Amino acid sequence: MGKYDIGAELTNECKLTAYDLAEEIAEELGLSDTKAIEMKLGNGKSGLLKKLKDLLEFDAKEIAKDSEVELFKMYKLLKVLYLCEKDGAPKKIRVYDTESEIKIRIIDILAKPRMSNIATYLVDGNKVENAIDQLISLIKVEVDDAADRTALIDKIDDRWQYIAQKQFDYVTSDMALSDPETTLKELKRINRKLDTIIDELNTESQTDAIPTEGVMNSFFNMLMNHKKLCYLTDRIRMKSFLSLPKKPDDKFVEIFRKYEEQPIIVDNIPELRQALKAKDNPEIMTDLLNLLCYFEEIPESDYKHYNYAFEHCRIVLQWLMKEKGVDFSHVVPMSVFVSVIQEIVYVKKNTNDFKVKNDYFGFNPSGISLMSALKKTNATEVPSVLVDIWIRRIENRFCANYGAIDLISEKNKAEINTLIIRTHIFSHNNLFVLKKENDALLHRVAAAHTNTSVAADTEKTFRVVLCHNLGSLGEFVEHFELPDDSDNIYDMFRELLYAYGKDLDNELEELAISITHIIVNQKTYGQNDPDLKEMECKFTIILPDGVSQNCSLYFDYKSNAKTFFYHNFRIL
């Protein structure tokens, strides 16, 4: 084992200099120019230390400056990166296109997170992922709690999946579809909250230096974060390809919903294709064909596009199976089948509008056709980003067909906003800071997604509790007045709902008792104060992560009018 190999222990033989490391590398690789290797390791124009700092904002030299142990770890990291970037094998790897190869430049790859860098649940990705996974396997040997770190990062990511599902519920749930106007207002409210959070993130400045966790721990965190950022970054980049289809008329929506769950036997799809030009089709077949073309006559020139869609729809159904966890291999609902065929036809007719720049490091094409994803015979050769675009476009079309085009449009904005917030979280390579940022932002985003009707119901429950407490002391409330910005007060109840869940009743009781004491004390001792416009109740919310959040509710109470006035809620 070399002095600076992964797993090696620090000994007196280690001089802890770049030249000492360069000599070891030169001896192992049979090279003679030790000075050139030293330059490639250091702060020179293309040196590894400089690349780490410039491209990844990872200043390994600064981290290691006060510790021989950390300096030793820095040189072990540099050796790994040198063998990978400078003279390691393989220098080149084949990617999706078997005719092309790219040179492994692991730092450049990490500086440009893209889905093509990793394996996703959609496709395996290209060979770059192997280089990243191999690097992770090496670095985690130097990280005692690597498994715990990985589990924490995955857990944080999983908690955000719940938010994503909540957003989709605002489009497809029975509650959302039964009152789309109110649901749209809710989504717009959520987006206003998310916009505010993003504006704050864009304007905040880091005044205090973020403490380091050491060379290897921090670099390991960066590698794990990179795997999350690859997905998030491409999802945000590709939002321009998620344009909405045309809004169908009421007749179309009615028929589409009528046959929503009507089963289509996948093996019978070729026979359905033959019915495109047939006459005297059964009613259900006629309705299916009318749905496919939006109750419009299919131009003769478009039949080739429909034939193509029928031939290739199984590929898209396989992607949807992975995304939705539903088995479409034998039977698919007519609503899904119609949406898939419509989308393939639309993209094929407008191929030039769907040139995707899949610009992962080492591959920078002018654009890959979205249709190319349907032409690959080997599923592993399909870039994940193309598959993801197909899935999101079909989701859009399905929701539009269902009569929820305005809802899916606003939901998409909320989704992109949430992805931006998640990107901010995973940009932190200090795990403590990452967790702290996540806890604060997840709390705000989750609270924002609490439906106004739920918050309003909680406020009504609170009224009963407060009336009971005041009544026990001879004060009575018959009217509650919300301010013009009622969402501000509902935000208080959203915060309480998020923090306490099943234990909410106890907290409402405690808050009511505090307010009651303030009102009674004010009536007893402060009745001669003519300048008093409002009262303040200070209270603390304990969040699920144990963090205390100090809050104030400003209010007024008119005993003669038997009216309680909410004024304002603030998080201090």
Coordinates of C-alpha atoms in Angstrom, one line a residue:
M1 CA 0.0 0.0 0.0
G2 CA 1.3 3.5 -0.9
K3 CA 1.8 6.1 1.8
Y4 CA -1.1 8.2 0.4
D5 CA -3.5 5.4 -0.6
I6 CA -7.0 5.3 0.6
G7 CA -7.0 3.5 4.0
A8 CA -3.4 4.2 4.7
E9 CA -2.4 5.6 8.1
L10 CA -0.3 8.7 8.7
T11 CA 3.3 7.8 9.5
N12 CA 6.6 9.7 9.8
E13 CA 7.4 8.6 6.2
C14 CA 4.8 11.0 4.9
K15 CA 6.4 14.4 4.3
L16 CA 3.0 15.9 3.5
T17 CA 4.1 17.8 0.5
A18 CA 2.9 17.7 -3.1
Y19 CA 6.3 16.7 -4.3
D20 CA 6.3 13.7 -1.9
L21 CA 3.0 12.6 -3.3
A22 CA 4.2 13.2 -6.9
E23 CA 7.2 10.9 -6.3
E24 CA 4.9 8.2 -5.1
I25 CA 2.6 8.5 -8.1
A26 CA 5.6 8.6 -10.5
E27 CA 7.0 5.4 -9.0
E28 CA 3.7 3.6 -9.1
L29 CA 3.0 4.6 -12.8
G30 CA 6.5 4.3 -14.0
L31 CA 6.7 8.0 -14.9
S32 CA 9.9 10.2 -14.8
D33 CA 8.6 13.8 -14.7
T34 CA 7.9 14.2 -11.0
K35 CA 7.8 18.0 -11.3
A36 CA 5.0 17.8 -14.0
I37 CA 2.9 15.5 -11.7
E38 CA 3.4 18.0 -8.8
M39 CA 2.1 20.8 -11.0
K40 CA -0.9 18.8 -11.9
L41 CA -1.7 18.2 -8.2
G42 CA -1.4 21.8 -7.1
N43 CA -2.6 25.3 -7.7
G44 CA -1.3 25.7 -11.2
K45 CA -3.5 26.5 -14.2
S46 CA -4.9 23.0 -14.5
G47 CA -3.9 21.8 -11.1
L48 CA -6.4 19.7 -9.1
L49 CA -6.4 22.0 -6.1
K50 CA -7.2 24.9 -8.3
K51 CA -9.9 23.0 -10.1
L52 CA -11.5 21.9 -6.8
K53 CA -11.6 25.5 -5.6
D54 CA -12.6 27.2 -8.8
L55 CA -15.2 24.7 -10.1
L56 CA -16.5 23.2 -6.9
E57 CA -15.8 26.0 -4.4
F58 CA -14.0 23.3 -2.4
D59 CA -10.8 24.8 -0.9
A60 CA -9.1 21.7 0.3
K61 CA -5.9 23.6 1.1
E62 CA -7.8 26.0 3.4
I63 CA -9.6 23.1 5.1
A64 CA -6.4 21.3 5.8
K65 CA -4.1 24.2 6.7
D66 CA -4.2 23.8 10.5
S67 CA -4.1 20.0 10.8
E68 CA -1.5 17.4 9.7
V69 CA -4.3 14.8 9.7
E70 CA -6.4 16.8 7.4
L71 CA -3.4 17.6 5.2
F72 CA -2.7 13.9 4.9
K73 CA -6.3 13.3 3.9
M74 CA -6.1 16.1 1.3
Y75 CA -3.1 14.4 -0.3
K76 CA -5.0 11.1 -0.3
L77 CA -7.9 12.8 -2.0
L78 CA -5.5 14.4 -4.6
K79 CA -4.0 11.0 -5.4
V80 CA -7.4 9.5 -6.0
L81 CA -8.4 12.4 -8.3
Y82 CA -5.1 12.3 -10.1
L83 CA -5.4 8.6 -10.9
C84 CA -9.0 9.3 -12.1
E85 CA -8.3 12.5 -14.1
K86 CA -4.7 12.6 -15.2
D87 CA -3.3 9.2 -15.7
G88 CA -5.9 6.7 -14.5
A89 CA -7.6 4.1 -16.6
P90 CA -10.0 4.3 -18.3
K91 CA -9.3 7.8 -19.5
K92 CA -12.1 7.5 -22.0
I93 CA -15.5 5.8 -21.7
R94 CA -18.3 5.1 -24.1
V95 CA -21.6 6.8 -23.5
Y96 CA -25.1 6.5 -25.0
D97 CA -23.9 6.8 -28.6
T98 CA -21.4 3.9 -29.0
E99 CA -19.5 5.9 -31.6
S100 CA -18.5 8.6 -29.1
E101 CA -16.2 8.6 -26.1
I102 CA -15.6 11.2 -23.4
K103 CA -12.5 11.7 -21.3
I104 CA -13.1 11.3 -17.5
R105 CA -12.7 14.7 -15.8
I106 CA -14.3 13.9 -12.5
I107 CA -14.1 17.5 -11.1
D108 CA -15.6 18.9 -14.3
I109 CA -18.4 16.3 -14.1
L110 CA -19.2 17.2 -10.5
A111 CA -19.3 20.9 -11.4
K112 CA -22.0 20.2 -14.0
P113 CA -24.8 18.1 -12.4
R114 CA -26.9 16.4 -15.0
M115 CA -29.2 13.3 -15.0
S116 CA -26.8 11.7 -17.4
N117 CA -24.1 11.6 -14.7
I118 CA -26.1 9.1 -12.6
A119 CA -28.4 6.1 -12.7
T120 CA -32.0 7.1 -12.2
Y121 CA -35.1 5.0 -11.5
L122 CA -36.0 5.7 -15.1
V123 CA -32.9 4.4 -16.9
D124 CA -29.4 3.2 -15.9
G125 CA -27.6 6.3 -17.2
N126 CA -24.3 6.3 -19.0
K127 CA -20.9 5.1 -17.9
V128 CA -20.0 8.3 -16.1
E129 CA -22.0 7.1 -13.2
N130 CA -19.6 4.2 -12.7
A131 CA -16.7 6.7 -12.2
I132 CA -18.7 8.6 -9.6
D133 CA -19.8 5.5 -7.8
Q134 CA -16.2 4.2 -7.8
L135 CA -15.1 7.5 -6.3
I136 CA -17.8 7.3 -3.6
S137 CA -16.8 3.8 -2.8
L138 CA -13.2 4.9 -2.2
I139 CA -13.9 8.1 -0.3
K140 CA -16.4 6.5 2.1
V141 CA -13.6 4.2 3.4
E142 CA -12.2 7.4 4.9
V143 CA -15.6 8.5 6.4
D144 CA -16.5 6.6 9.6
D145 CA -20.2 7.5 9.5
A146 CA -20.6 7.3 5.7
A147 CA -23.7 5.1 6.0
D148 CA -25.4 7.5 8.4
R149 CA -24.6 10.4 6.2
T150 CA -26.0 8.7 3.1
A151 CA -29.2 7.7 5.1
L152 CA -29.7 11.3 6.3
I153 CA -29.4 12.8 2.8
D154 CA -31.7 10.2 1.4
K155 CA -34.2 10.8 4.2
I156 CA -34.2 14.5 3.6
D157 CA -34.8 13.9 -0.1
D158 CA -37.6 11.4 0.7
R159 CA -39.4 14.0 2.8
W160 CA -39.6 16.3 -0.2
Q161 CA -41.4 13.6 -2.2
Y162 CA -44.3 14.0 0.1
I163 CA -44.5 17.7 -0.9
A164 CA -44.5 16.6 -4.6
Q165 CA -47.5 14.3 -4.0
K166 CA -49.3 17.1 -2.1
Q167 CA -48.9 19.3 -5.2
F168 CA -50.3 16.7 -7.5
D169 CA -53.3 16.2 -5.1
Y170 CA -54.1 19.9 -5.9
V171 CA -54.7 18.8 -9.5
T172 CA -56.1 15.2 -9.5
S173 CA -57.9 14.7 -6.2
D174 CA -61.7 14.6 -6.0
M175 CA -61.6 17.7 -3.8
A176 CA -59.6 19.6 -6.3
L177 CA -61.7 18.7 -9.3
S178 CA -65.0 19.3 -7.5
D179 CA -64.0 23.0 -6.9
P180 CA -61.3 23.9 -9.4
E181 CA -61.7 27.7 -8.8
T182 CA -60.9 27.4 -5.1
T183 CA -58.1 24.9 -5.8
L184 CA -56.6 27.3 -8.3
K185 CA -56.6 30.1 -5.7
E186 CA -54.9 27.7 -3.3
L187 CA -52.1 26.9 -5.8
K188 CA -51.6 30.6 -6.5
R189 CA -51.3 31.2 -2.8
I190 CA -48.8 28.4 -2.5
N191 CA -46.7 29.9 -5.3
R192 CA -46.7 33.3 -3.7
K193 CA -45.3 31.7 -0.6
L194 CA -42.7 29.8 -2.6
D195 CA -41.8 32.9 -4.6
T196 CA -41.2 34.8 -1.3
I197 CA -38.9 32.0 0.0
I198 CA -36.9 31.9 -3.2
D199 CA -36.5 35.7 -3.2
E200 CA -35.2 35.5 0.3
L201 CA -32.7 32.8 -0.7
N202 CA -31.5 34.9 -3.6
T203 CA -30.9 38.0 -1.4
E204 CA -29.5 36.4 1.7
S205 CA -25.7 36.8 2.2
Q206 CA -23.4 34.4 4.0
T207 CA -21.7 36.5 6.6
D208 CA -20.2 33.8 8.8
A209 CA -17.8 31.2 7.5
I210 CA -19.4 27.8 7.3
P211 CA -17.4 25.4 9.5
T212 CA -15.8 22.5 7.7
E213 CA -16.2 18.9 8.6
G214 CA -12.8 18.0 7.2
V215 CA -11.6 17.1 3.8
M216 CA -13.0 13.6 3.3
N217 CA -16.3 14.2 5.1
S218 CA -17.0 17.3 3.2
F219 CA -16.0 15.8 -0.2
F220 CA -18.2 12.7 0.6
N221 CA -21.1 15.0 1.3
M222 CA -20.5 16.8 -2.0
L223 CA -20.6 13.5 -3.9
M224 CA -23.8 12.4 -2.3
N225 CA -25.4 15.8 -2.9
H226 CA -24.3 15.7 -6.5
K227 CA -26.5 12.7 -7.1
K228 CA -29.5 14.7 -5.9
L229 CA -28.5 17.8 -7.8
C230 CA -28.2 16.0 -11.1
Y231 CA -32.0 15.2 -11.0
L232 CA -33.0 18.6 -9.6
T233 CA -30.9 20.7 -12.0
D234 CA -32.1 18.9 -15.2
R235 CA -35.8 19.1 -14.0
I236 CA -35.4 22.9 -13.7
R237 CA -33.5 23.2 -16.9
M238 CA -36.1 21.3 -18.9
K239 CA -39.2 23.3 -17.8
S240 CA -39.3 25.0 -21.2
F241 CA -40.3 21.7 -22.7
L242 CA -43.3 21.3 -20.5
S243 CA -45.7 23.5 -22.6
L244 CA -49.3 22.7 -22.2
P245 CA -51.6 21.2 -24.9
K246 CA -54.6 23.1 -26.1
K247 CA -57.6 23.3 -23.8
P248 CA -60.2 20.7 -24.8
D249 CA -63.9 21.6 -24.9
D250 CA -66.5 20.5 -22.4
K251 CA -67.7 17.7 -24.7
F252 CA -64.3 16.2 -24.9
V253 CA -63.7 16.3 -21.1
E254 CA -67.1 14.6 -20.5
I255 CA -66.3 11.7 -22.8
F256 CA -62.7 11.5 -21.5
R257 CA -63.9 11.2 -18.0
K258 CA -66.6 8.7 -19.0
Y259 CA -64.0 6.3 -20.2
E260 CA -61.3 7.2 -17.7
E261 CA -60.9 3.6 -16.4
Q262 CA -62.1 1.7 -19.4
P263 CA -59.5 -1.0 -19.9
I264 CA -57.5 -1.3 -23.1
I265 CA -55.8 -4.7 -23.7
V266 CA -52.3 -3.9 -24.6
D267 CA -51.9 -6.9 -26.9
N268 CA -55.0 -5.6 -28.8
I269 CA -53.4 -2.2 -29.6
P270 CA -52.4 -3.3 -33.2
E271 CA -56.1 -4.1 -33.9
L272 CA -57.1 -0.7 -32.6
R273 CA -54.7 0.8 -35.1
Q274 CA -56.6 -0.9 -37.9
A275 CA -59.8 0.8 -36.8
L276 CA -58.4 4.3 -37.5
K277 CA -59.8 4.2 -41.0
A278 CA -62.6 1.7 -40.5
K279 CA -66.3 2.6 -40.8
D280 CA -69.2 1.4 -38.6
N281 CA -67.0 1.0 -35.5
P282 CA -68.8 0.2 -32.2
E283 CA -69.7 3.2 -30.1
I284 CA -66.9 2.8 -27.7
M285 CA -64.4 2.5 -30.5
T286 CA -65.9 5.6 -32.2
D287 CA -65.5 7.5 -28.9
L288 CA -61.9 6.3 -28.5
L289 CA -61.0 7.5 -32.0
N290 CA -62.8 10.8 -31.4
L291 CA -60.8 11.3 -28.2
L292 CA -57.5 10.6 -30.0
C293 CA -58.1 13.4 -32.5
Y294 CA -60.2 15.8 -30.3
F295 CA -63.3 15.1 -32.2
E296 CA -61.7 16.5 -35.4
E297 CA -61.2 14.8 -38.7
I298 CA -57.8 13.3 -39.1
P299 CA -56.0 14.8 -42.1
E300 CA -54.7 12.1 -44.5
S301 CA -51.1 13.3 -43.9
D302 CA -51.5 12.7 -40.2
Y303 CA -52.3 9.0 -40.3
K304 CA -48.6 8.1 -40.5
H305 CA -48.1 9.9 -37.2
Y306 CA -50.9 8.0 -35.6
N307 CA -49.6 4.7 -36.9
Y308 CA -46.2 5.6 -35.5
A309 CA -47.8 6.4 -32.1
F310 CA -49.6 3.0 -32.0
E311 CA -46.3 1.2 -32.9
H312 CA -44.3 2.9 -30.1
C313 CA -46.8 3.6 -27.3
R314 CA -45.6 0.5 -25.4
I315 CA -42.2 2.2 -24.8
V316 CA -43.9 5.2 -23.2
L317 CA -46.1 2.9 -21.2
Q318 CA -43.0 1.2 -19.8
W319 CA -41.6 4.6 -18.7
L320 CA -44.9 5.4 -17.0
M321 CA -44.9 2.1 -15.2
K322 CA -41.6 3.0 -13.6
E323 CA -42.7 6.5 -12.7
K324 CA -46.2 5.7 -11.4
G325 CA -45.6 2.2 -10.0
V326 CA -48.6 0.9 -12.0
D327 CA -48.5 -2.2 -14.2
F328 CA -49.5 -1.2 -17.8
S329 CA -47.9 -4.3 -19.3
H330 CA -51.3 -6.0 -20.0
V331 CA -54.0 -3.5 -19.5
V332 CA -54.0 0.3 -19.6
P333 CA -56.8 2.7 -18.8
M334 CA -58.3 4.4 -21.9
S335 CA -57.5 7.8 -20.4
V336 CA -53.8 7.0 -20.2
F337 CA -53.7 5.4 -23.6
V338 CA -55.4 8.4 -25.3
S339 CA -53.0 10.8 -23.6
V340 CA -50.0 8.8 -24.7
I341 CA -51.1 8.5 -28.3
Q342 CA -52.0 12.2 -28.5
E343 CA -48.6 13.2 -27.1
I344 CA -46.6 11.0 -29.4
V345 CA -48.5 12.4 -32.4
Y346 CA -48.0 16.0 -31.3
V347 CA -44.3 15.6 -30.7
K348 CA -43.7 13.8 -34.0
K349 CA -45.6 16.5 -35.9
N350 CA -43.5 19.1 -34.2
T351 CA -40.1 17.4 -33.9
N352 CA -38.1 20.6 -34.5
D353 CA -39.7 22.2 -31.4
F354 CA -38.3 19.5 -29.2
K355 CA -34.5 19.6 -29.5
V356 CA -33.1 18.9 -26.0
K357 CA -29.7 20.1 -25.1
N358 CA -28.4 17.3 -23.0
D359 CA -25.1 19.0 -22.2
Y360 CA -23.5 16.9 -19.5
F361 CA -19.8 17.3 -19.3
G362 CA -17.9 16.0 -22.4
F363 CA -21.0 16.0 -24.5
N364 CA -22.5 19.3 -25.8
P365 CA -24.7 18.6 -28.8
S366 CA -26.8 21.3 -30.4
G367 CA -29.9 19.3 -29.5
I368 CA -31.2 15.7 -29.3
S369 CA -34.7 15.1 -30.6
L370 CA -37.2 14.1 -28.1
M371 CA -38.4 11.5 -30.6
S372 CA -35.0 9.8 -30.5
A373 CA -36.0 8.3 -27.1
L374 CA -38.6 6.2 -28.9
K375 CA -36.1 5.0 -31.5
K376 CA -33.5 3.4 -29.3
T377 CA -33.6 -0.4 -29.3
N378 CA -31.6 -0.5 -26.1
A379 CA -33.4 1.2 -23.2
T380 CA -30.1 1.9 -21.4
E381 CA -29.1 4.2 -24.3
V382 CA -32.0 6.6 -23.7
P383 CA -31.0 9.7 -21.7
S384 CA -33.0 10.0 -18.5
V385 CA -33.7 13.6 -19.2
L386 CA -35.6 12.7 -22.4
V387 CA -37.7 10.1 -20.6
D388 CA -38.5 12.6 -17.8
I389 CA -39.7 15.1 -20.4
W390 CA -42.0 12.6 -22.0
I391 CA -43.5 11.6 -18.6
R392 CA -44.1 15.3 -17.6
R393 CA -45.7 16.1 -20.9
I394 CA -48.0 13.2 -20.7
E395 CA -49.0 14.2 -17.2
N396 CA -49.8 17.7 -18.6
R397 CA -51.9 16.3 -21.4
F398 CA -53.8 13.9 -19.1
C399 CA -54.7 16.7 -16.7
A400 CA -55.6 19.0 -19.6
N401 CA -57.8 16.2 -21.0
Y402 CA -59.4 15.9 -17.6
G403 CA -60.4 19.5 -17.6
A404 CA -57.7 20.6 -15.2
I405 CA -55.4 22.5 -17.5
D406 CA -55.3 25.7 -15.3
L407 CA -54.5 23.5 -12.2
I408 CA -51.7 21.6 -13.8
S409 CA -50.2 24.9 -15.1
E410 CA -50.1 26.4 -11.6
K411 CA -49.0 23.1 -10.1
N412 CA -46.0 23.0 -12.5
K413 CA -44.9 26.4 -11.3
A414 CA -45.1 25.2 -7.7
E415 CA -43.1 22.1 -8.6
I416 CA -40.3 24.1 -10.2
N417 CA -40.2 26.5 -7.3
T418 CA -39.9 23.6 -4.9
L419 CA -37.1 22.1 -7.0
I420 CA -35.2 25.4 -6.8
I421 CA -35.5 25.3 -3.0
R422 CA -34.3 21.7 -2.9
T423 CA -31.3 22.7 -5.0
H424 CA -30.4 25.3 -2.5
I425 CA -30.5 22.8 0.3
F426 CA -28.3 20.2 -1.5
S427 CA -25.7 22.9 -2.4
H428 CA -24.4 22.8 1.2
N429 CA -21.5 20.4 1.8
N430 CA -21.6 20.8 5.6
L431 CA -24.1 18.2 6.7
F432 CA -25.1 20.2 9.8
V433 CA -25.8 23.3 7.8
L434 CA -27.6 21.2 5.2
K435 CA -29.9 19.7 7.8
K436 CA -30.5 23.0 9.4
E437 CA -31.4 24.6 6.1
N438 CA -33.6 21.7 5.2
D439 CA -35.5 21.7 8.5
A440 CA -36.2 25.4 8.2
L441 CA -37.2 25.4 4.5
L442 CA -39.2 22.1 4.6
H443 CA -41.2 23.4 7.5
R444 CA -42.1 26.6 5.6
V445 CA -42.9 24.8 2.4
A446 CA -45.0 22.1 4.1
A447 CA -46.9 24.7 6.1
A448 CA -47.6 26.6 2.9
H449 CA -49.1 23.5 1.3
T450 CA -51.7 23.1 4.1
N451 CA -55.1 23.8 2.5
T452 CA -56.8 27.0 3.6
S453 CA -60.0 25.0 4.3
V454 CA -58.1 22.9 6.8
A455 CA -56.5 26.0 8.4
A456 CA -60.0 27.6 8.5
D457 CA -61.5 24.6 10.2
T458 CA -58.7 24.7 12.8
E459 CA -59.4 28.4 13.4
K460 CA -63.1 27.6 14.0
T461 CA -62.1 24.9 16.5
F462 CA -59.9 27.5 18.2
R463 CA -62.9 29.8 18.5
V464 CA -64.8 27.2 20.5
V465 CA -61.8 26.7 22.8
L466 CA -61.3 30.4 23.4
C467 CA -65.0 31.1 24.0
H468 CA -65.0 28.4 26.6
N469 CA -62.0 29.8 28.4
L470 CA -63.2 33.4 28.3
G471 CA -66.7 32.3 29.3
S472 CA -65.4 30.6 32.4
L473 CA -64.2 34.1 33.6
G474 CA -67.3 36.0 32.6
E475 CA -66.2 37.2 29.2
F476 CA -68.2 36.3 26.2
V477 CA -67.5 36.3 22.5
E478 CA -70.2 36.1 19.8
H479 CA -68.2 37.4 16.8
F480 CA -64.7 36.8 15.5
E481 CA -63.3 39.2 12.9
L482 CA -60.5 38.2 10.5
P483 CA -58.3 40.9 8.9
D484 CA -58.5 41.7 5.2
D485 CA -55.4 39.5 4.8
S486 CA -57.0 36.4 6.4
D487 CA -54.2 34.2 5.1
N488 CA -51.9 35.8 7.6
I489 CA -54.0 34.4 10.5
Y490 CA -54.5 31.1 8.7
D491 CA -50.7 30.9 8.5
M492 CA -50.7 30.7 12.3
F493 CA -52.9 27.7 12.2
R494 CA -50.9 26.1 9.4
E495 CA -47.8 26.5 11.6
L496 CA -49.6 24.8 14.5
L497 CA -50.9 22.0 12.3
Y498 CA -47.4 21.3 10.9
A499 CA -45.8 21.4 14.3
Y500 CA -48.2 19.4 16.5
G501 CA -50.4 17.3 14.3
K502 CA -52.4 14.9 16.6
D503 CA -51.4 16.9 19.7
L504 CA -52.9 20.1 18.3
D505 CA -55.8 20.2 20.7
N506 CA -53.5 20.6 23.7
E507 CA -51.7 23.5 22.0
L508 CA -54.9 25.3 21.0
E509 CA -56.0 25.0 24.7
E510 CA -52.7 26.5 25.9
L511 CA -52.9 29.4 23.4
A512 CA -56.5 30.1 24.4
I513 CA -55.5 30.1 28.1
S514 CA -52.7 32.6 27.4
I515 CA -55.0 34.9 25.4
T516 CA -57.7 34.7 28.1
H517 CA -55.2 35.8 30.8
I518 CA -54.1 38.7 28.6
I519 CA -57.6 39.9 28.0
V520 CA -58.6 39.6 31.7
N521 CA -55.5 41.3 32.9
Q522 CA -55.9 44.1 30.4
K523 CA -59.5 44.6 31.5
T524 CA -58.5 44.6 35.1
Y525 CA -55.3 46.7 35.0
G526 CA -55.2 48.5 31.7
Q527 CA -58.7 49.8 31.2
N528 CA -57.6 53.4 31.6
D529 CA -55.1 53.2 28.7
P530 CA -56.9 55.1 25.8
D531 CA -53.9 54.5 23.4
L532 CA -54.1 50.8 23.5
K533 CA -55.1 49.6 20.0
E534 CA -54.2 45.9 20.3
M535 CA -52.9 43.2 22.6
E536 CA -50.0 40.8 22.0
C537 CA -49.8 37.2 22.9
K538 CA -46.3 35.8 22.7
F539 CA -46.0 32.0 22.4
T540 CA -43.5 29.4 21.2
I541 CA -44.1 26.6 18.6
I542 CA -41.8 23.6 18.9
L543 CA -41.2 22.2 15.4
P544 CA -40.9 18.5 14.7
D545 CA -37.1 18.8 14.7
G546 CA -37.1 20.3 18.2
V547 CA -36.3 23.8 17.1
S548 CA -38.2 26.5 19.0
Q549 CA -40.0 29.2 16.9
N550 CA -41.1 32.3 18.8
C551 CA -44.3 33.9 17.6
S552 CA -46.7 36.7 18.3
L553 CA -50.4 37.0 17.7
Y554 CA -51.8 40.6 17.8
F555 CA -55.5 41.0 18.5
D556 CA -58.1 43.1 20.1
Y557 CA -61.2 42.3 22.2
K558 CA -64.2 44.5 22.6
S559 CA -66.2 43.3 25.6
N560 CA -69.2 45.5 24.9
A561 CA -69.5 44.2 21.3
K562 CA -68.5 40.7 22.4
T563 CA -66.2 40.6 19.4
F564 CA -62.6 39.2 19.1
F565 CA -60.5 40.8 16.4
Y566 CA -57.5 39.0 14.8
H567 CA -54.9 41.6 13.7
N568 CA -51.7 40.0 12.7
F569 CA -49.5 36.9 13.2
R570 CA -45.8 37.1 13.2
I571 CA -42.9 34.7 13.4
L572 CA -40.2 36.5 15.4

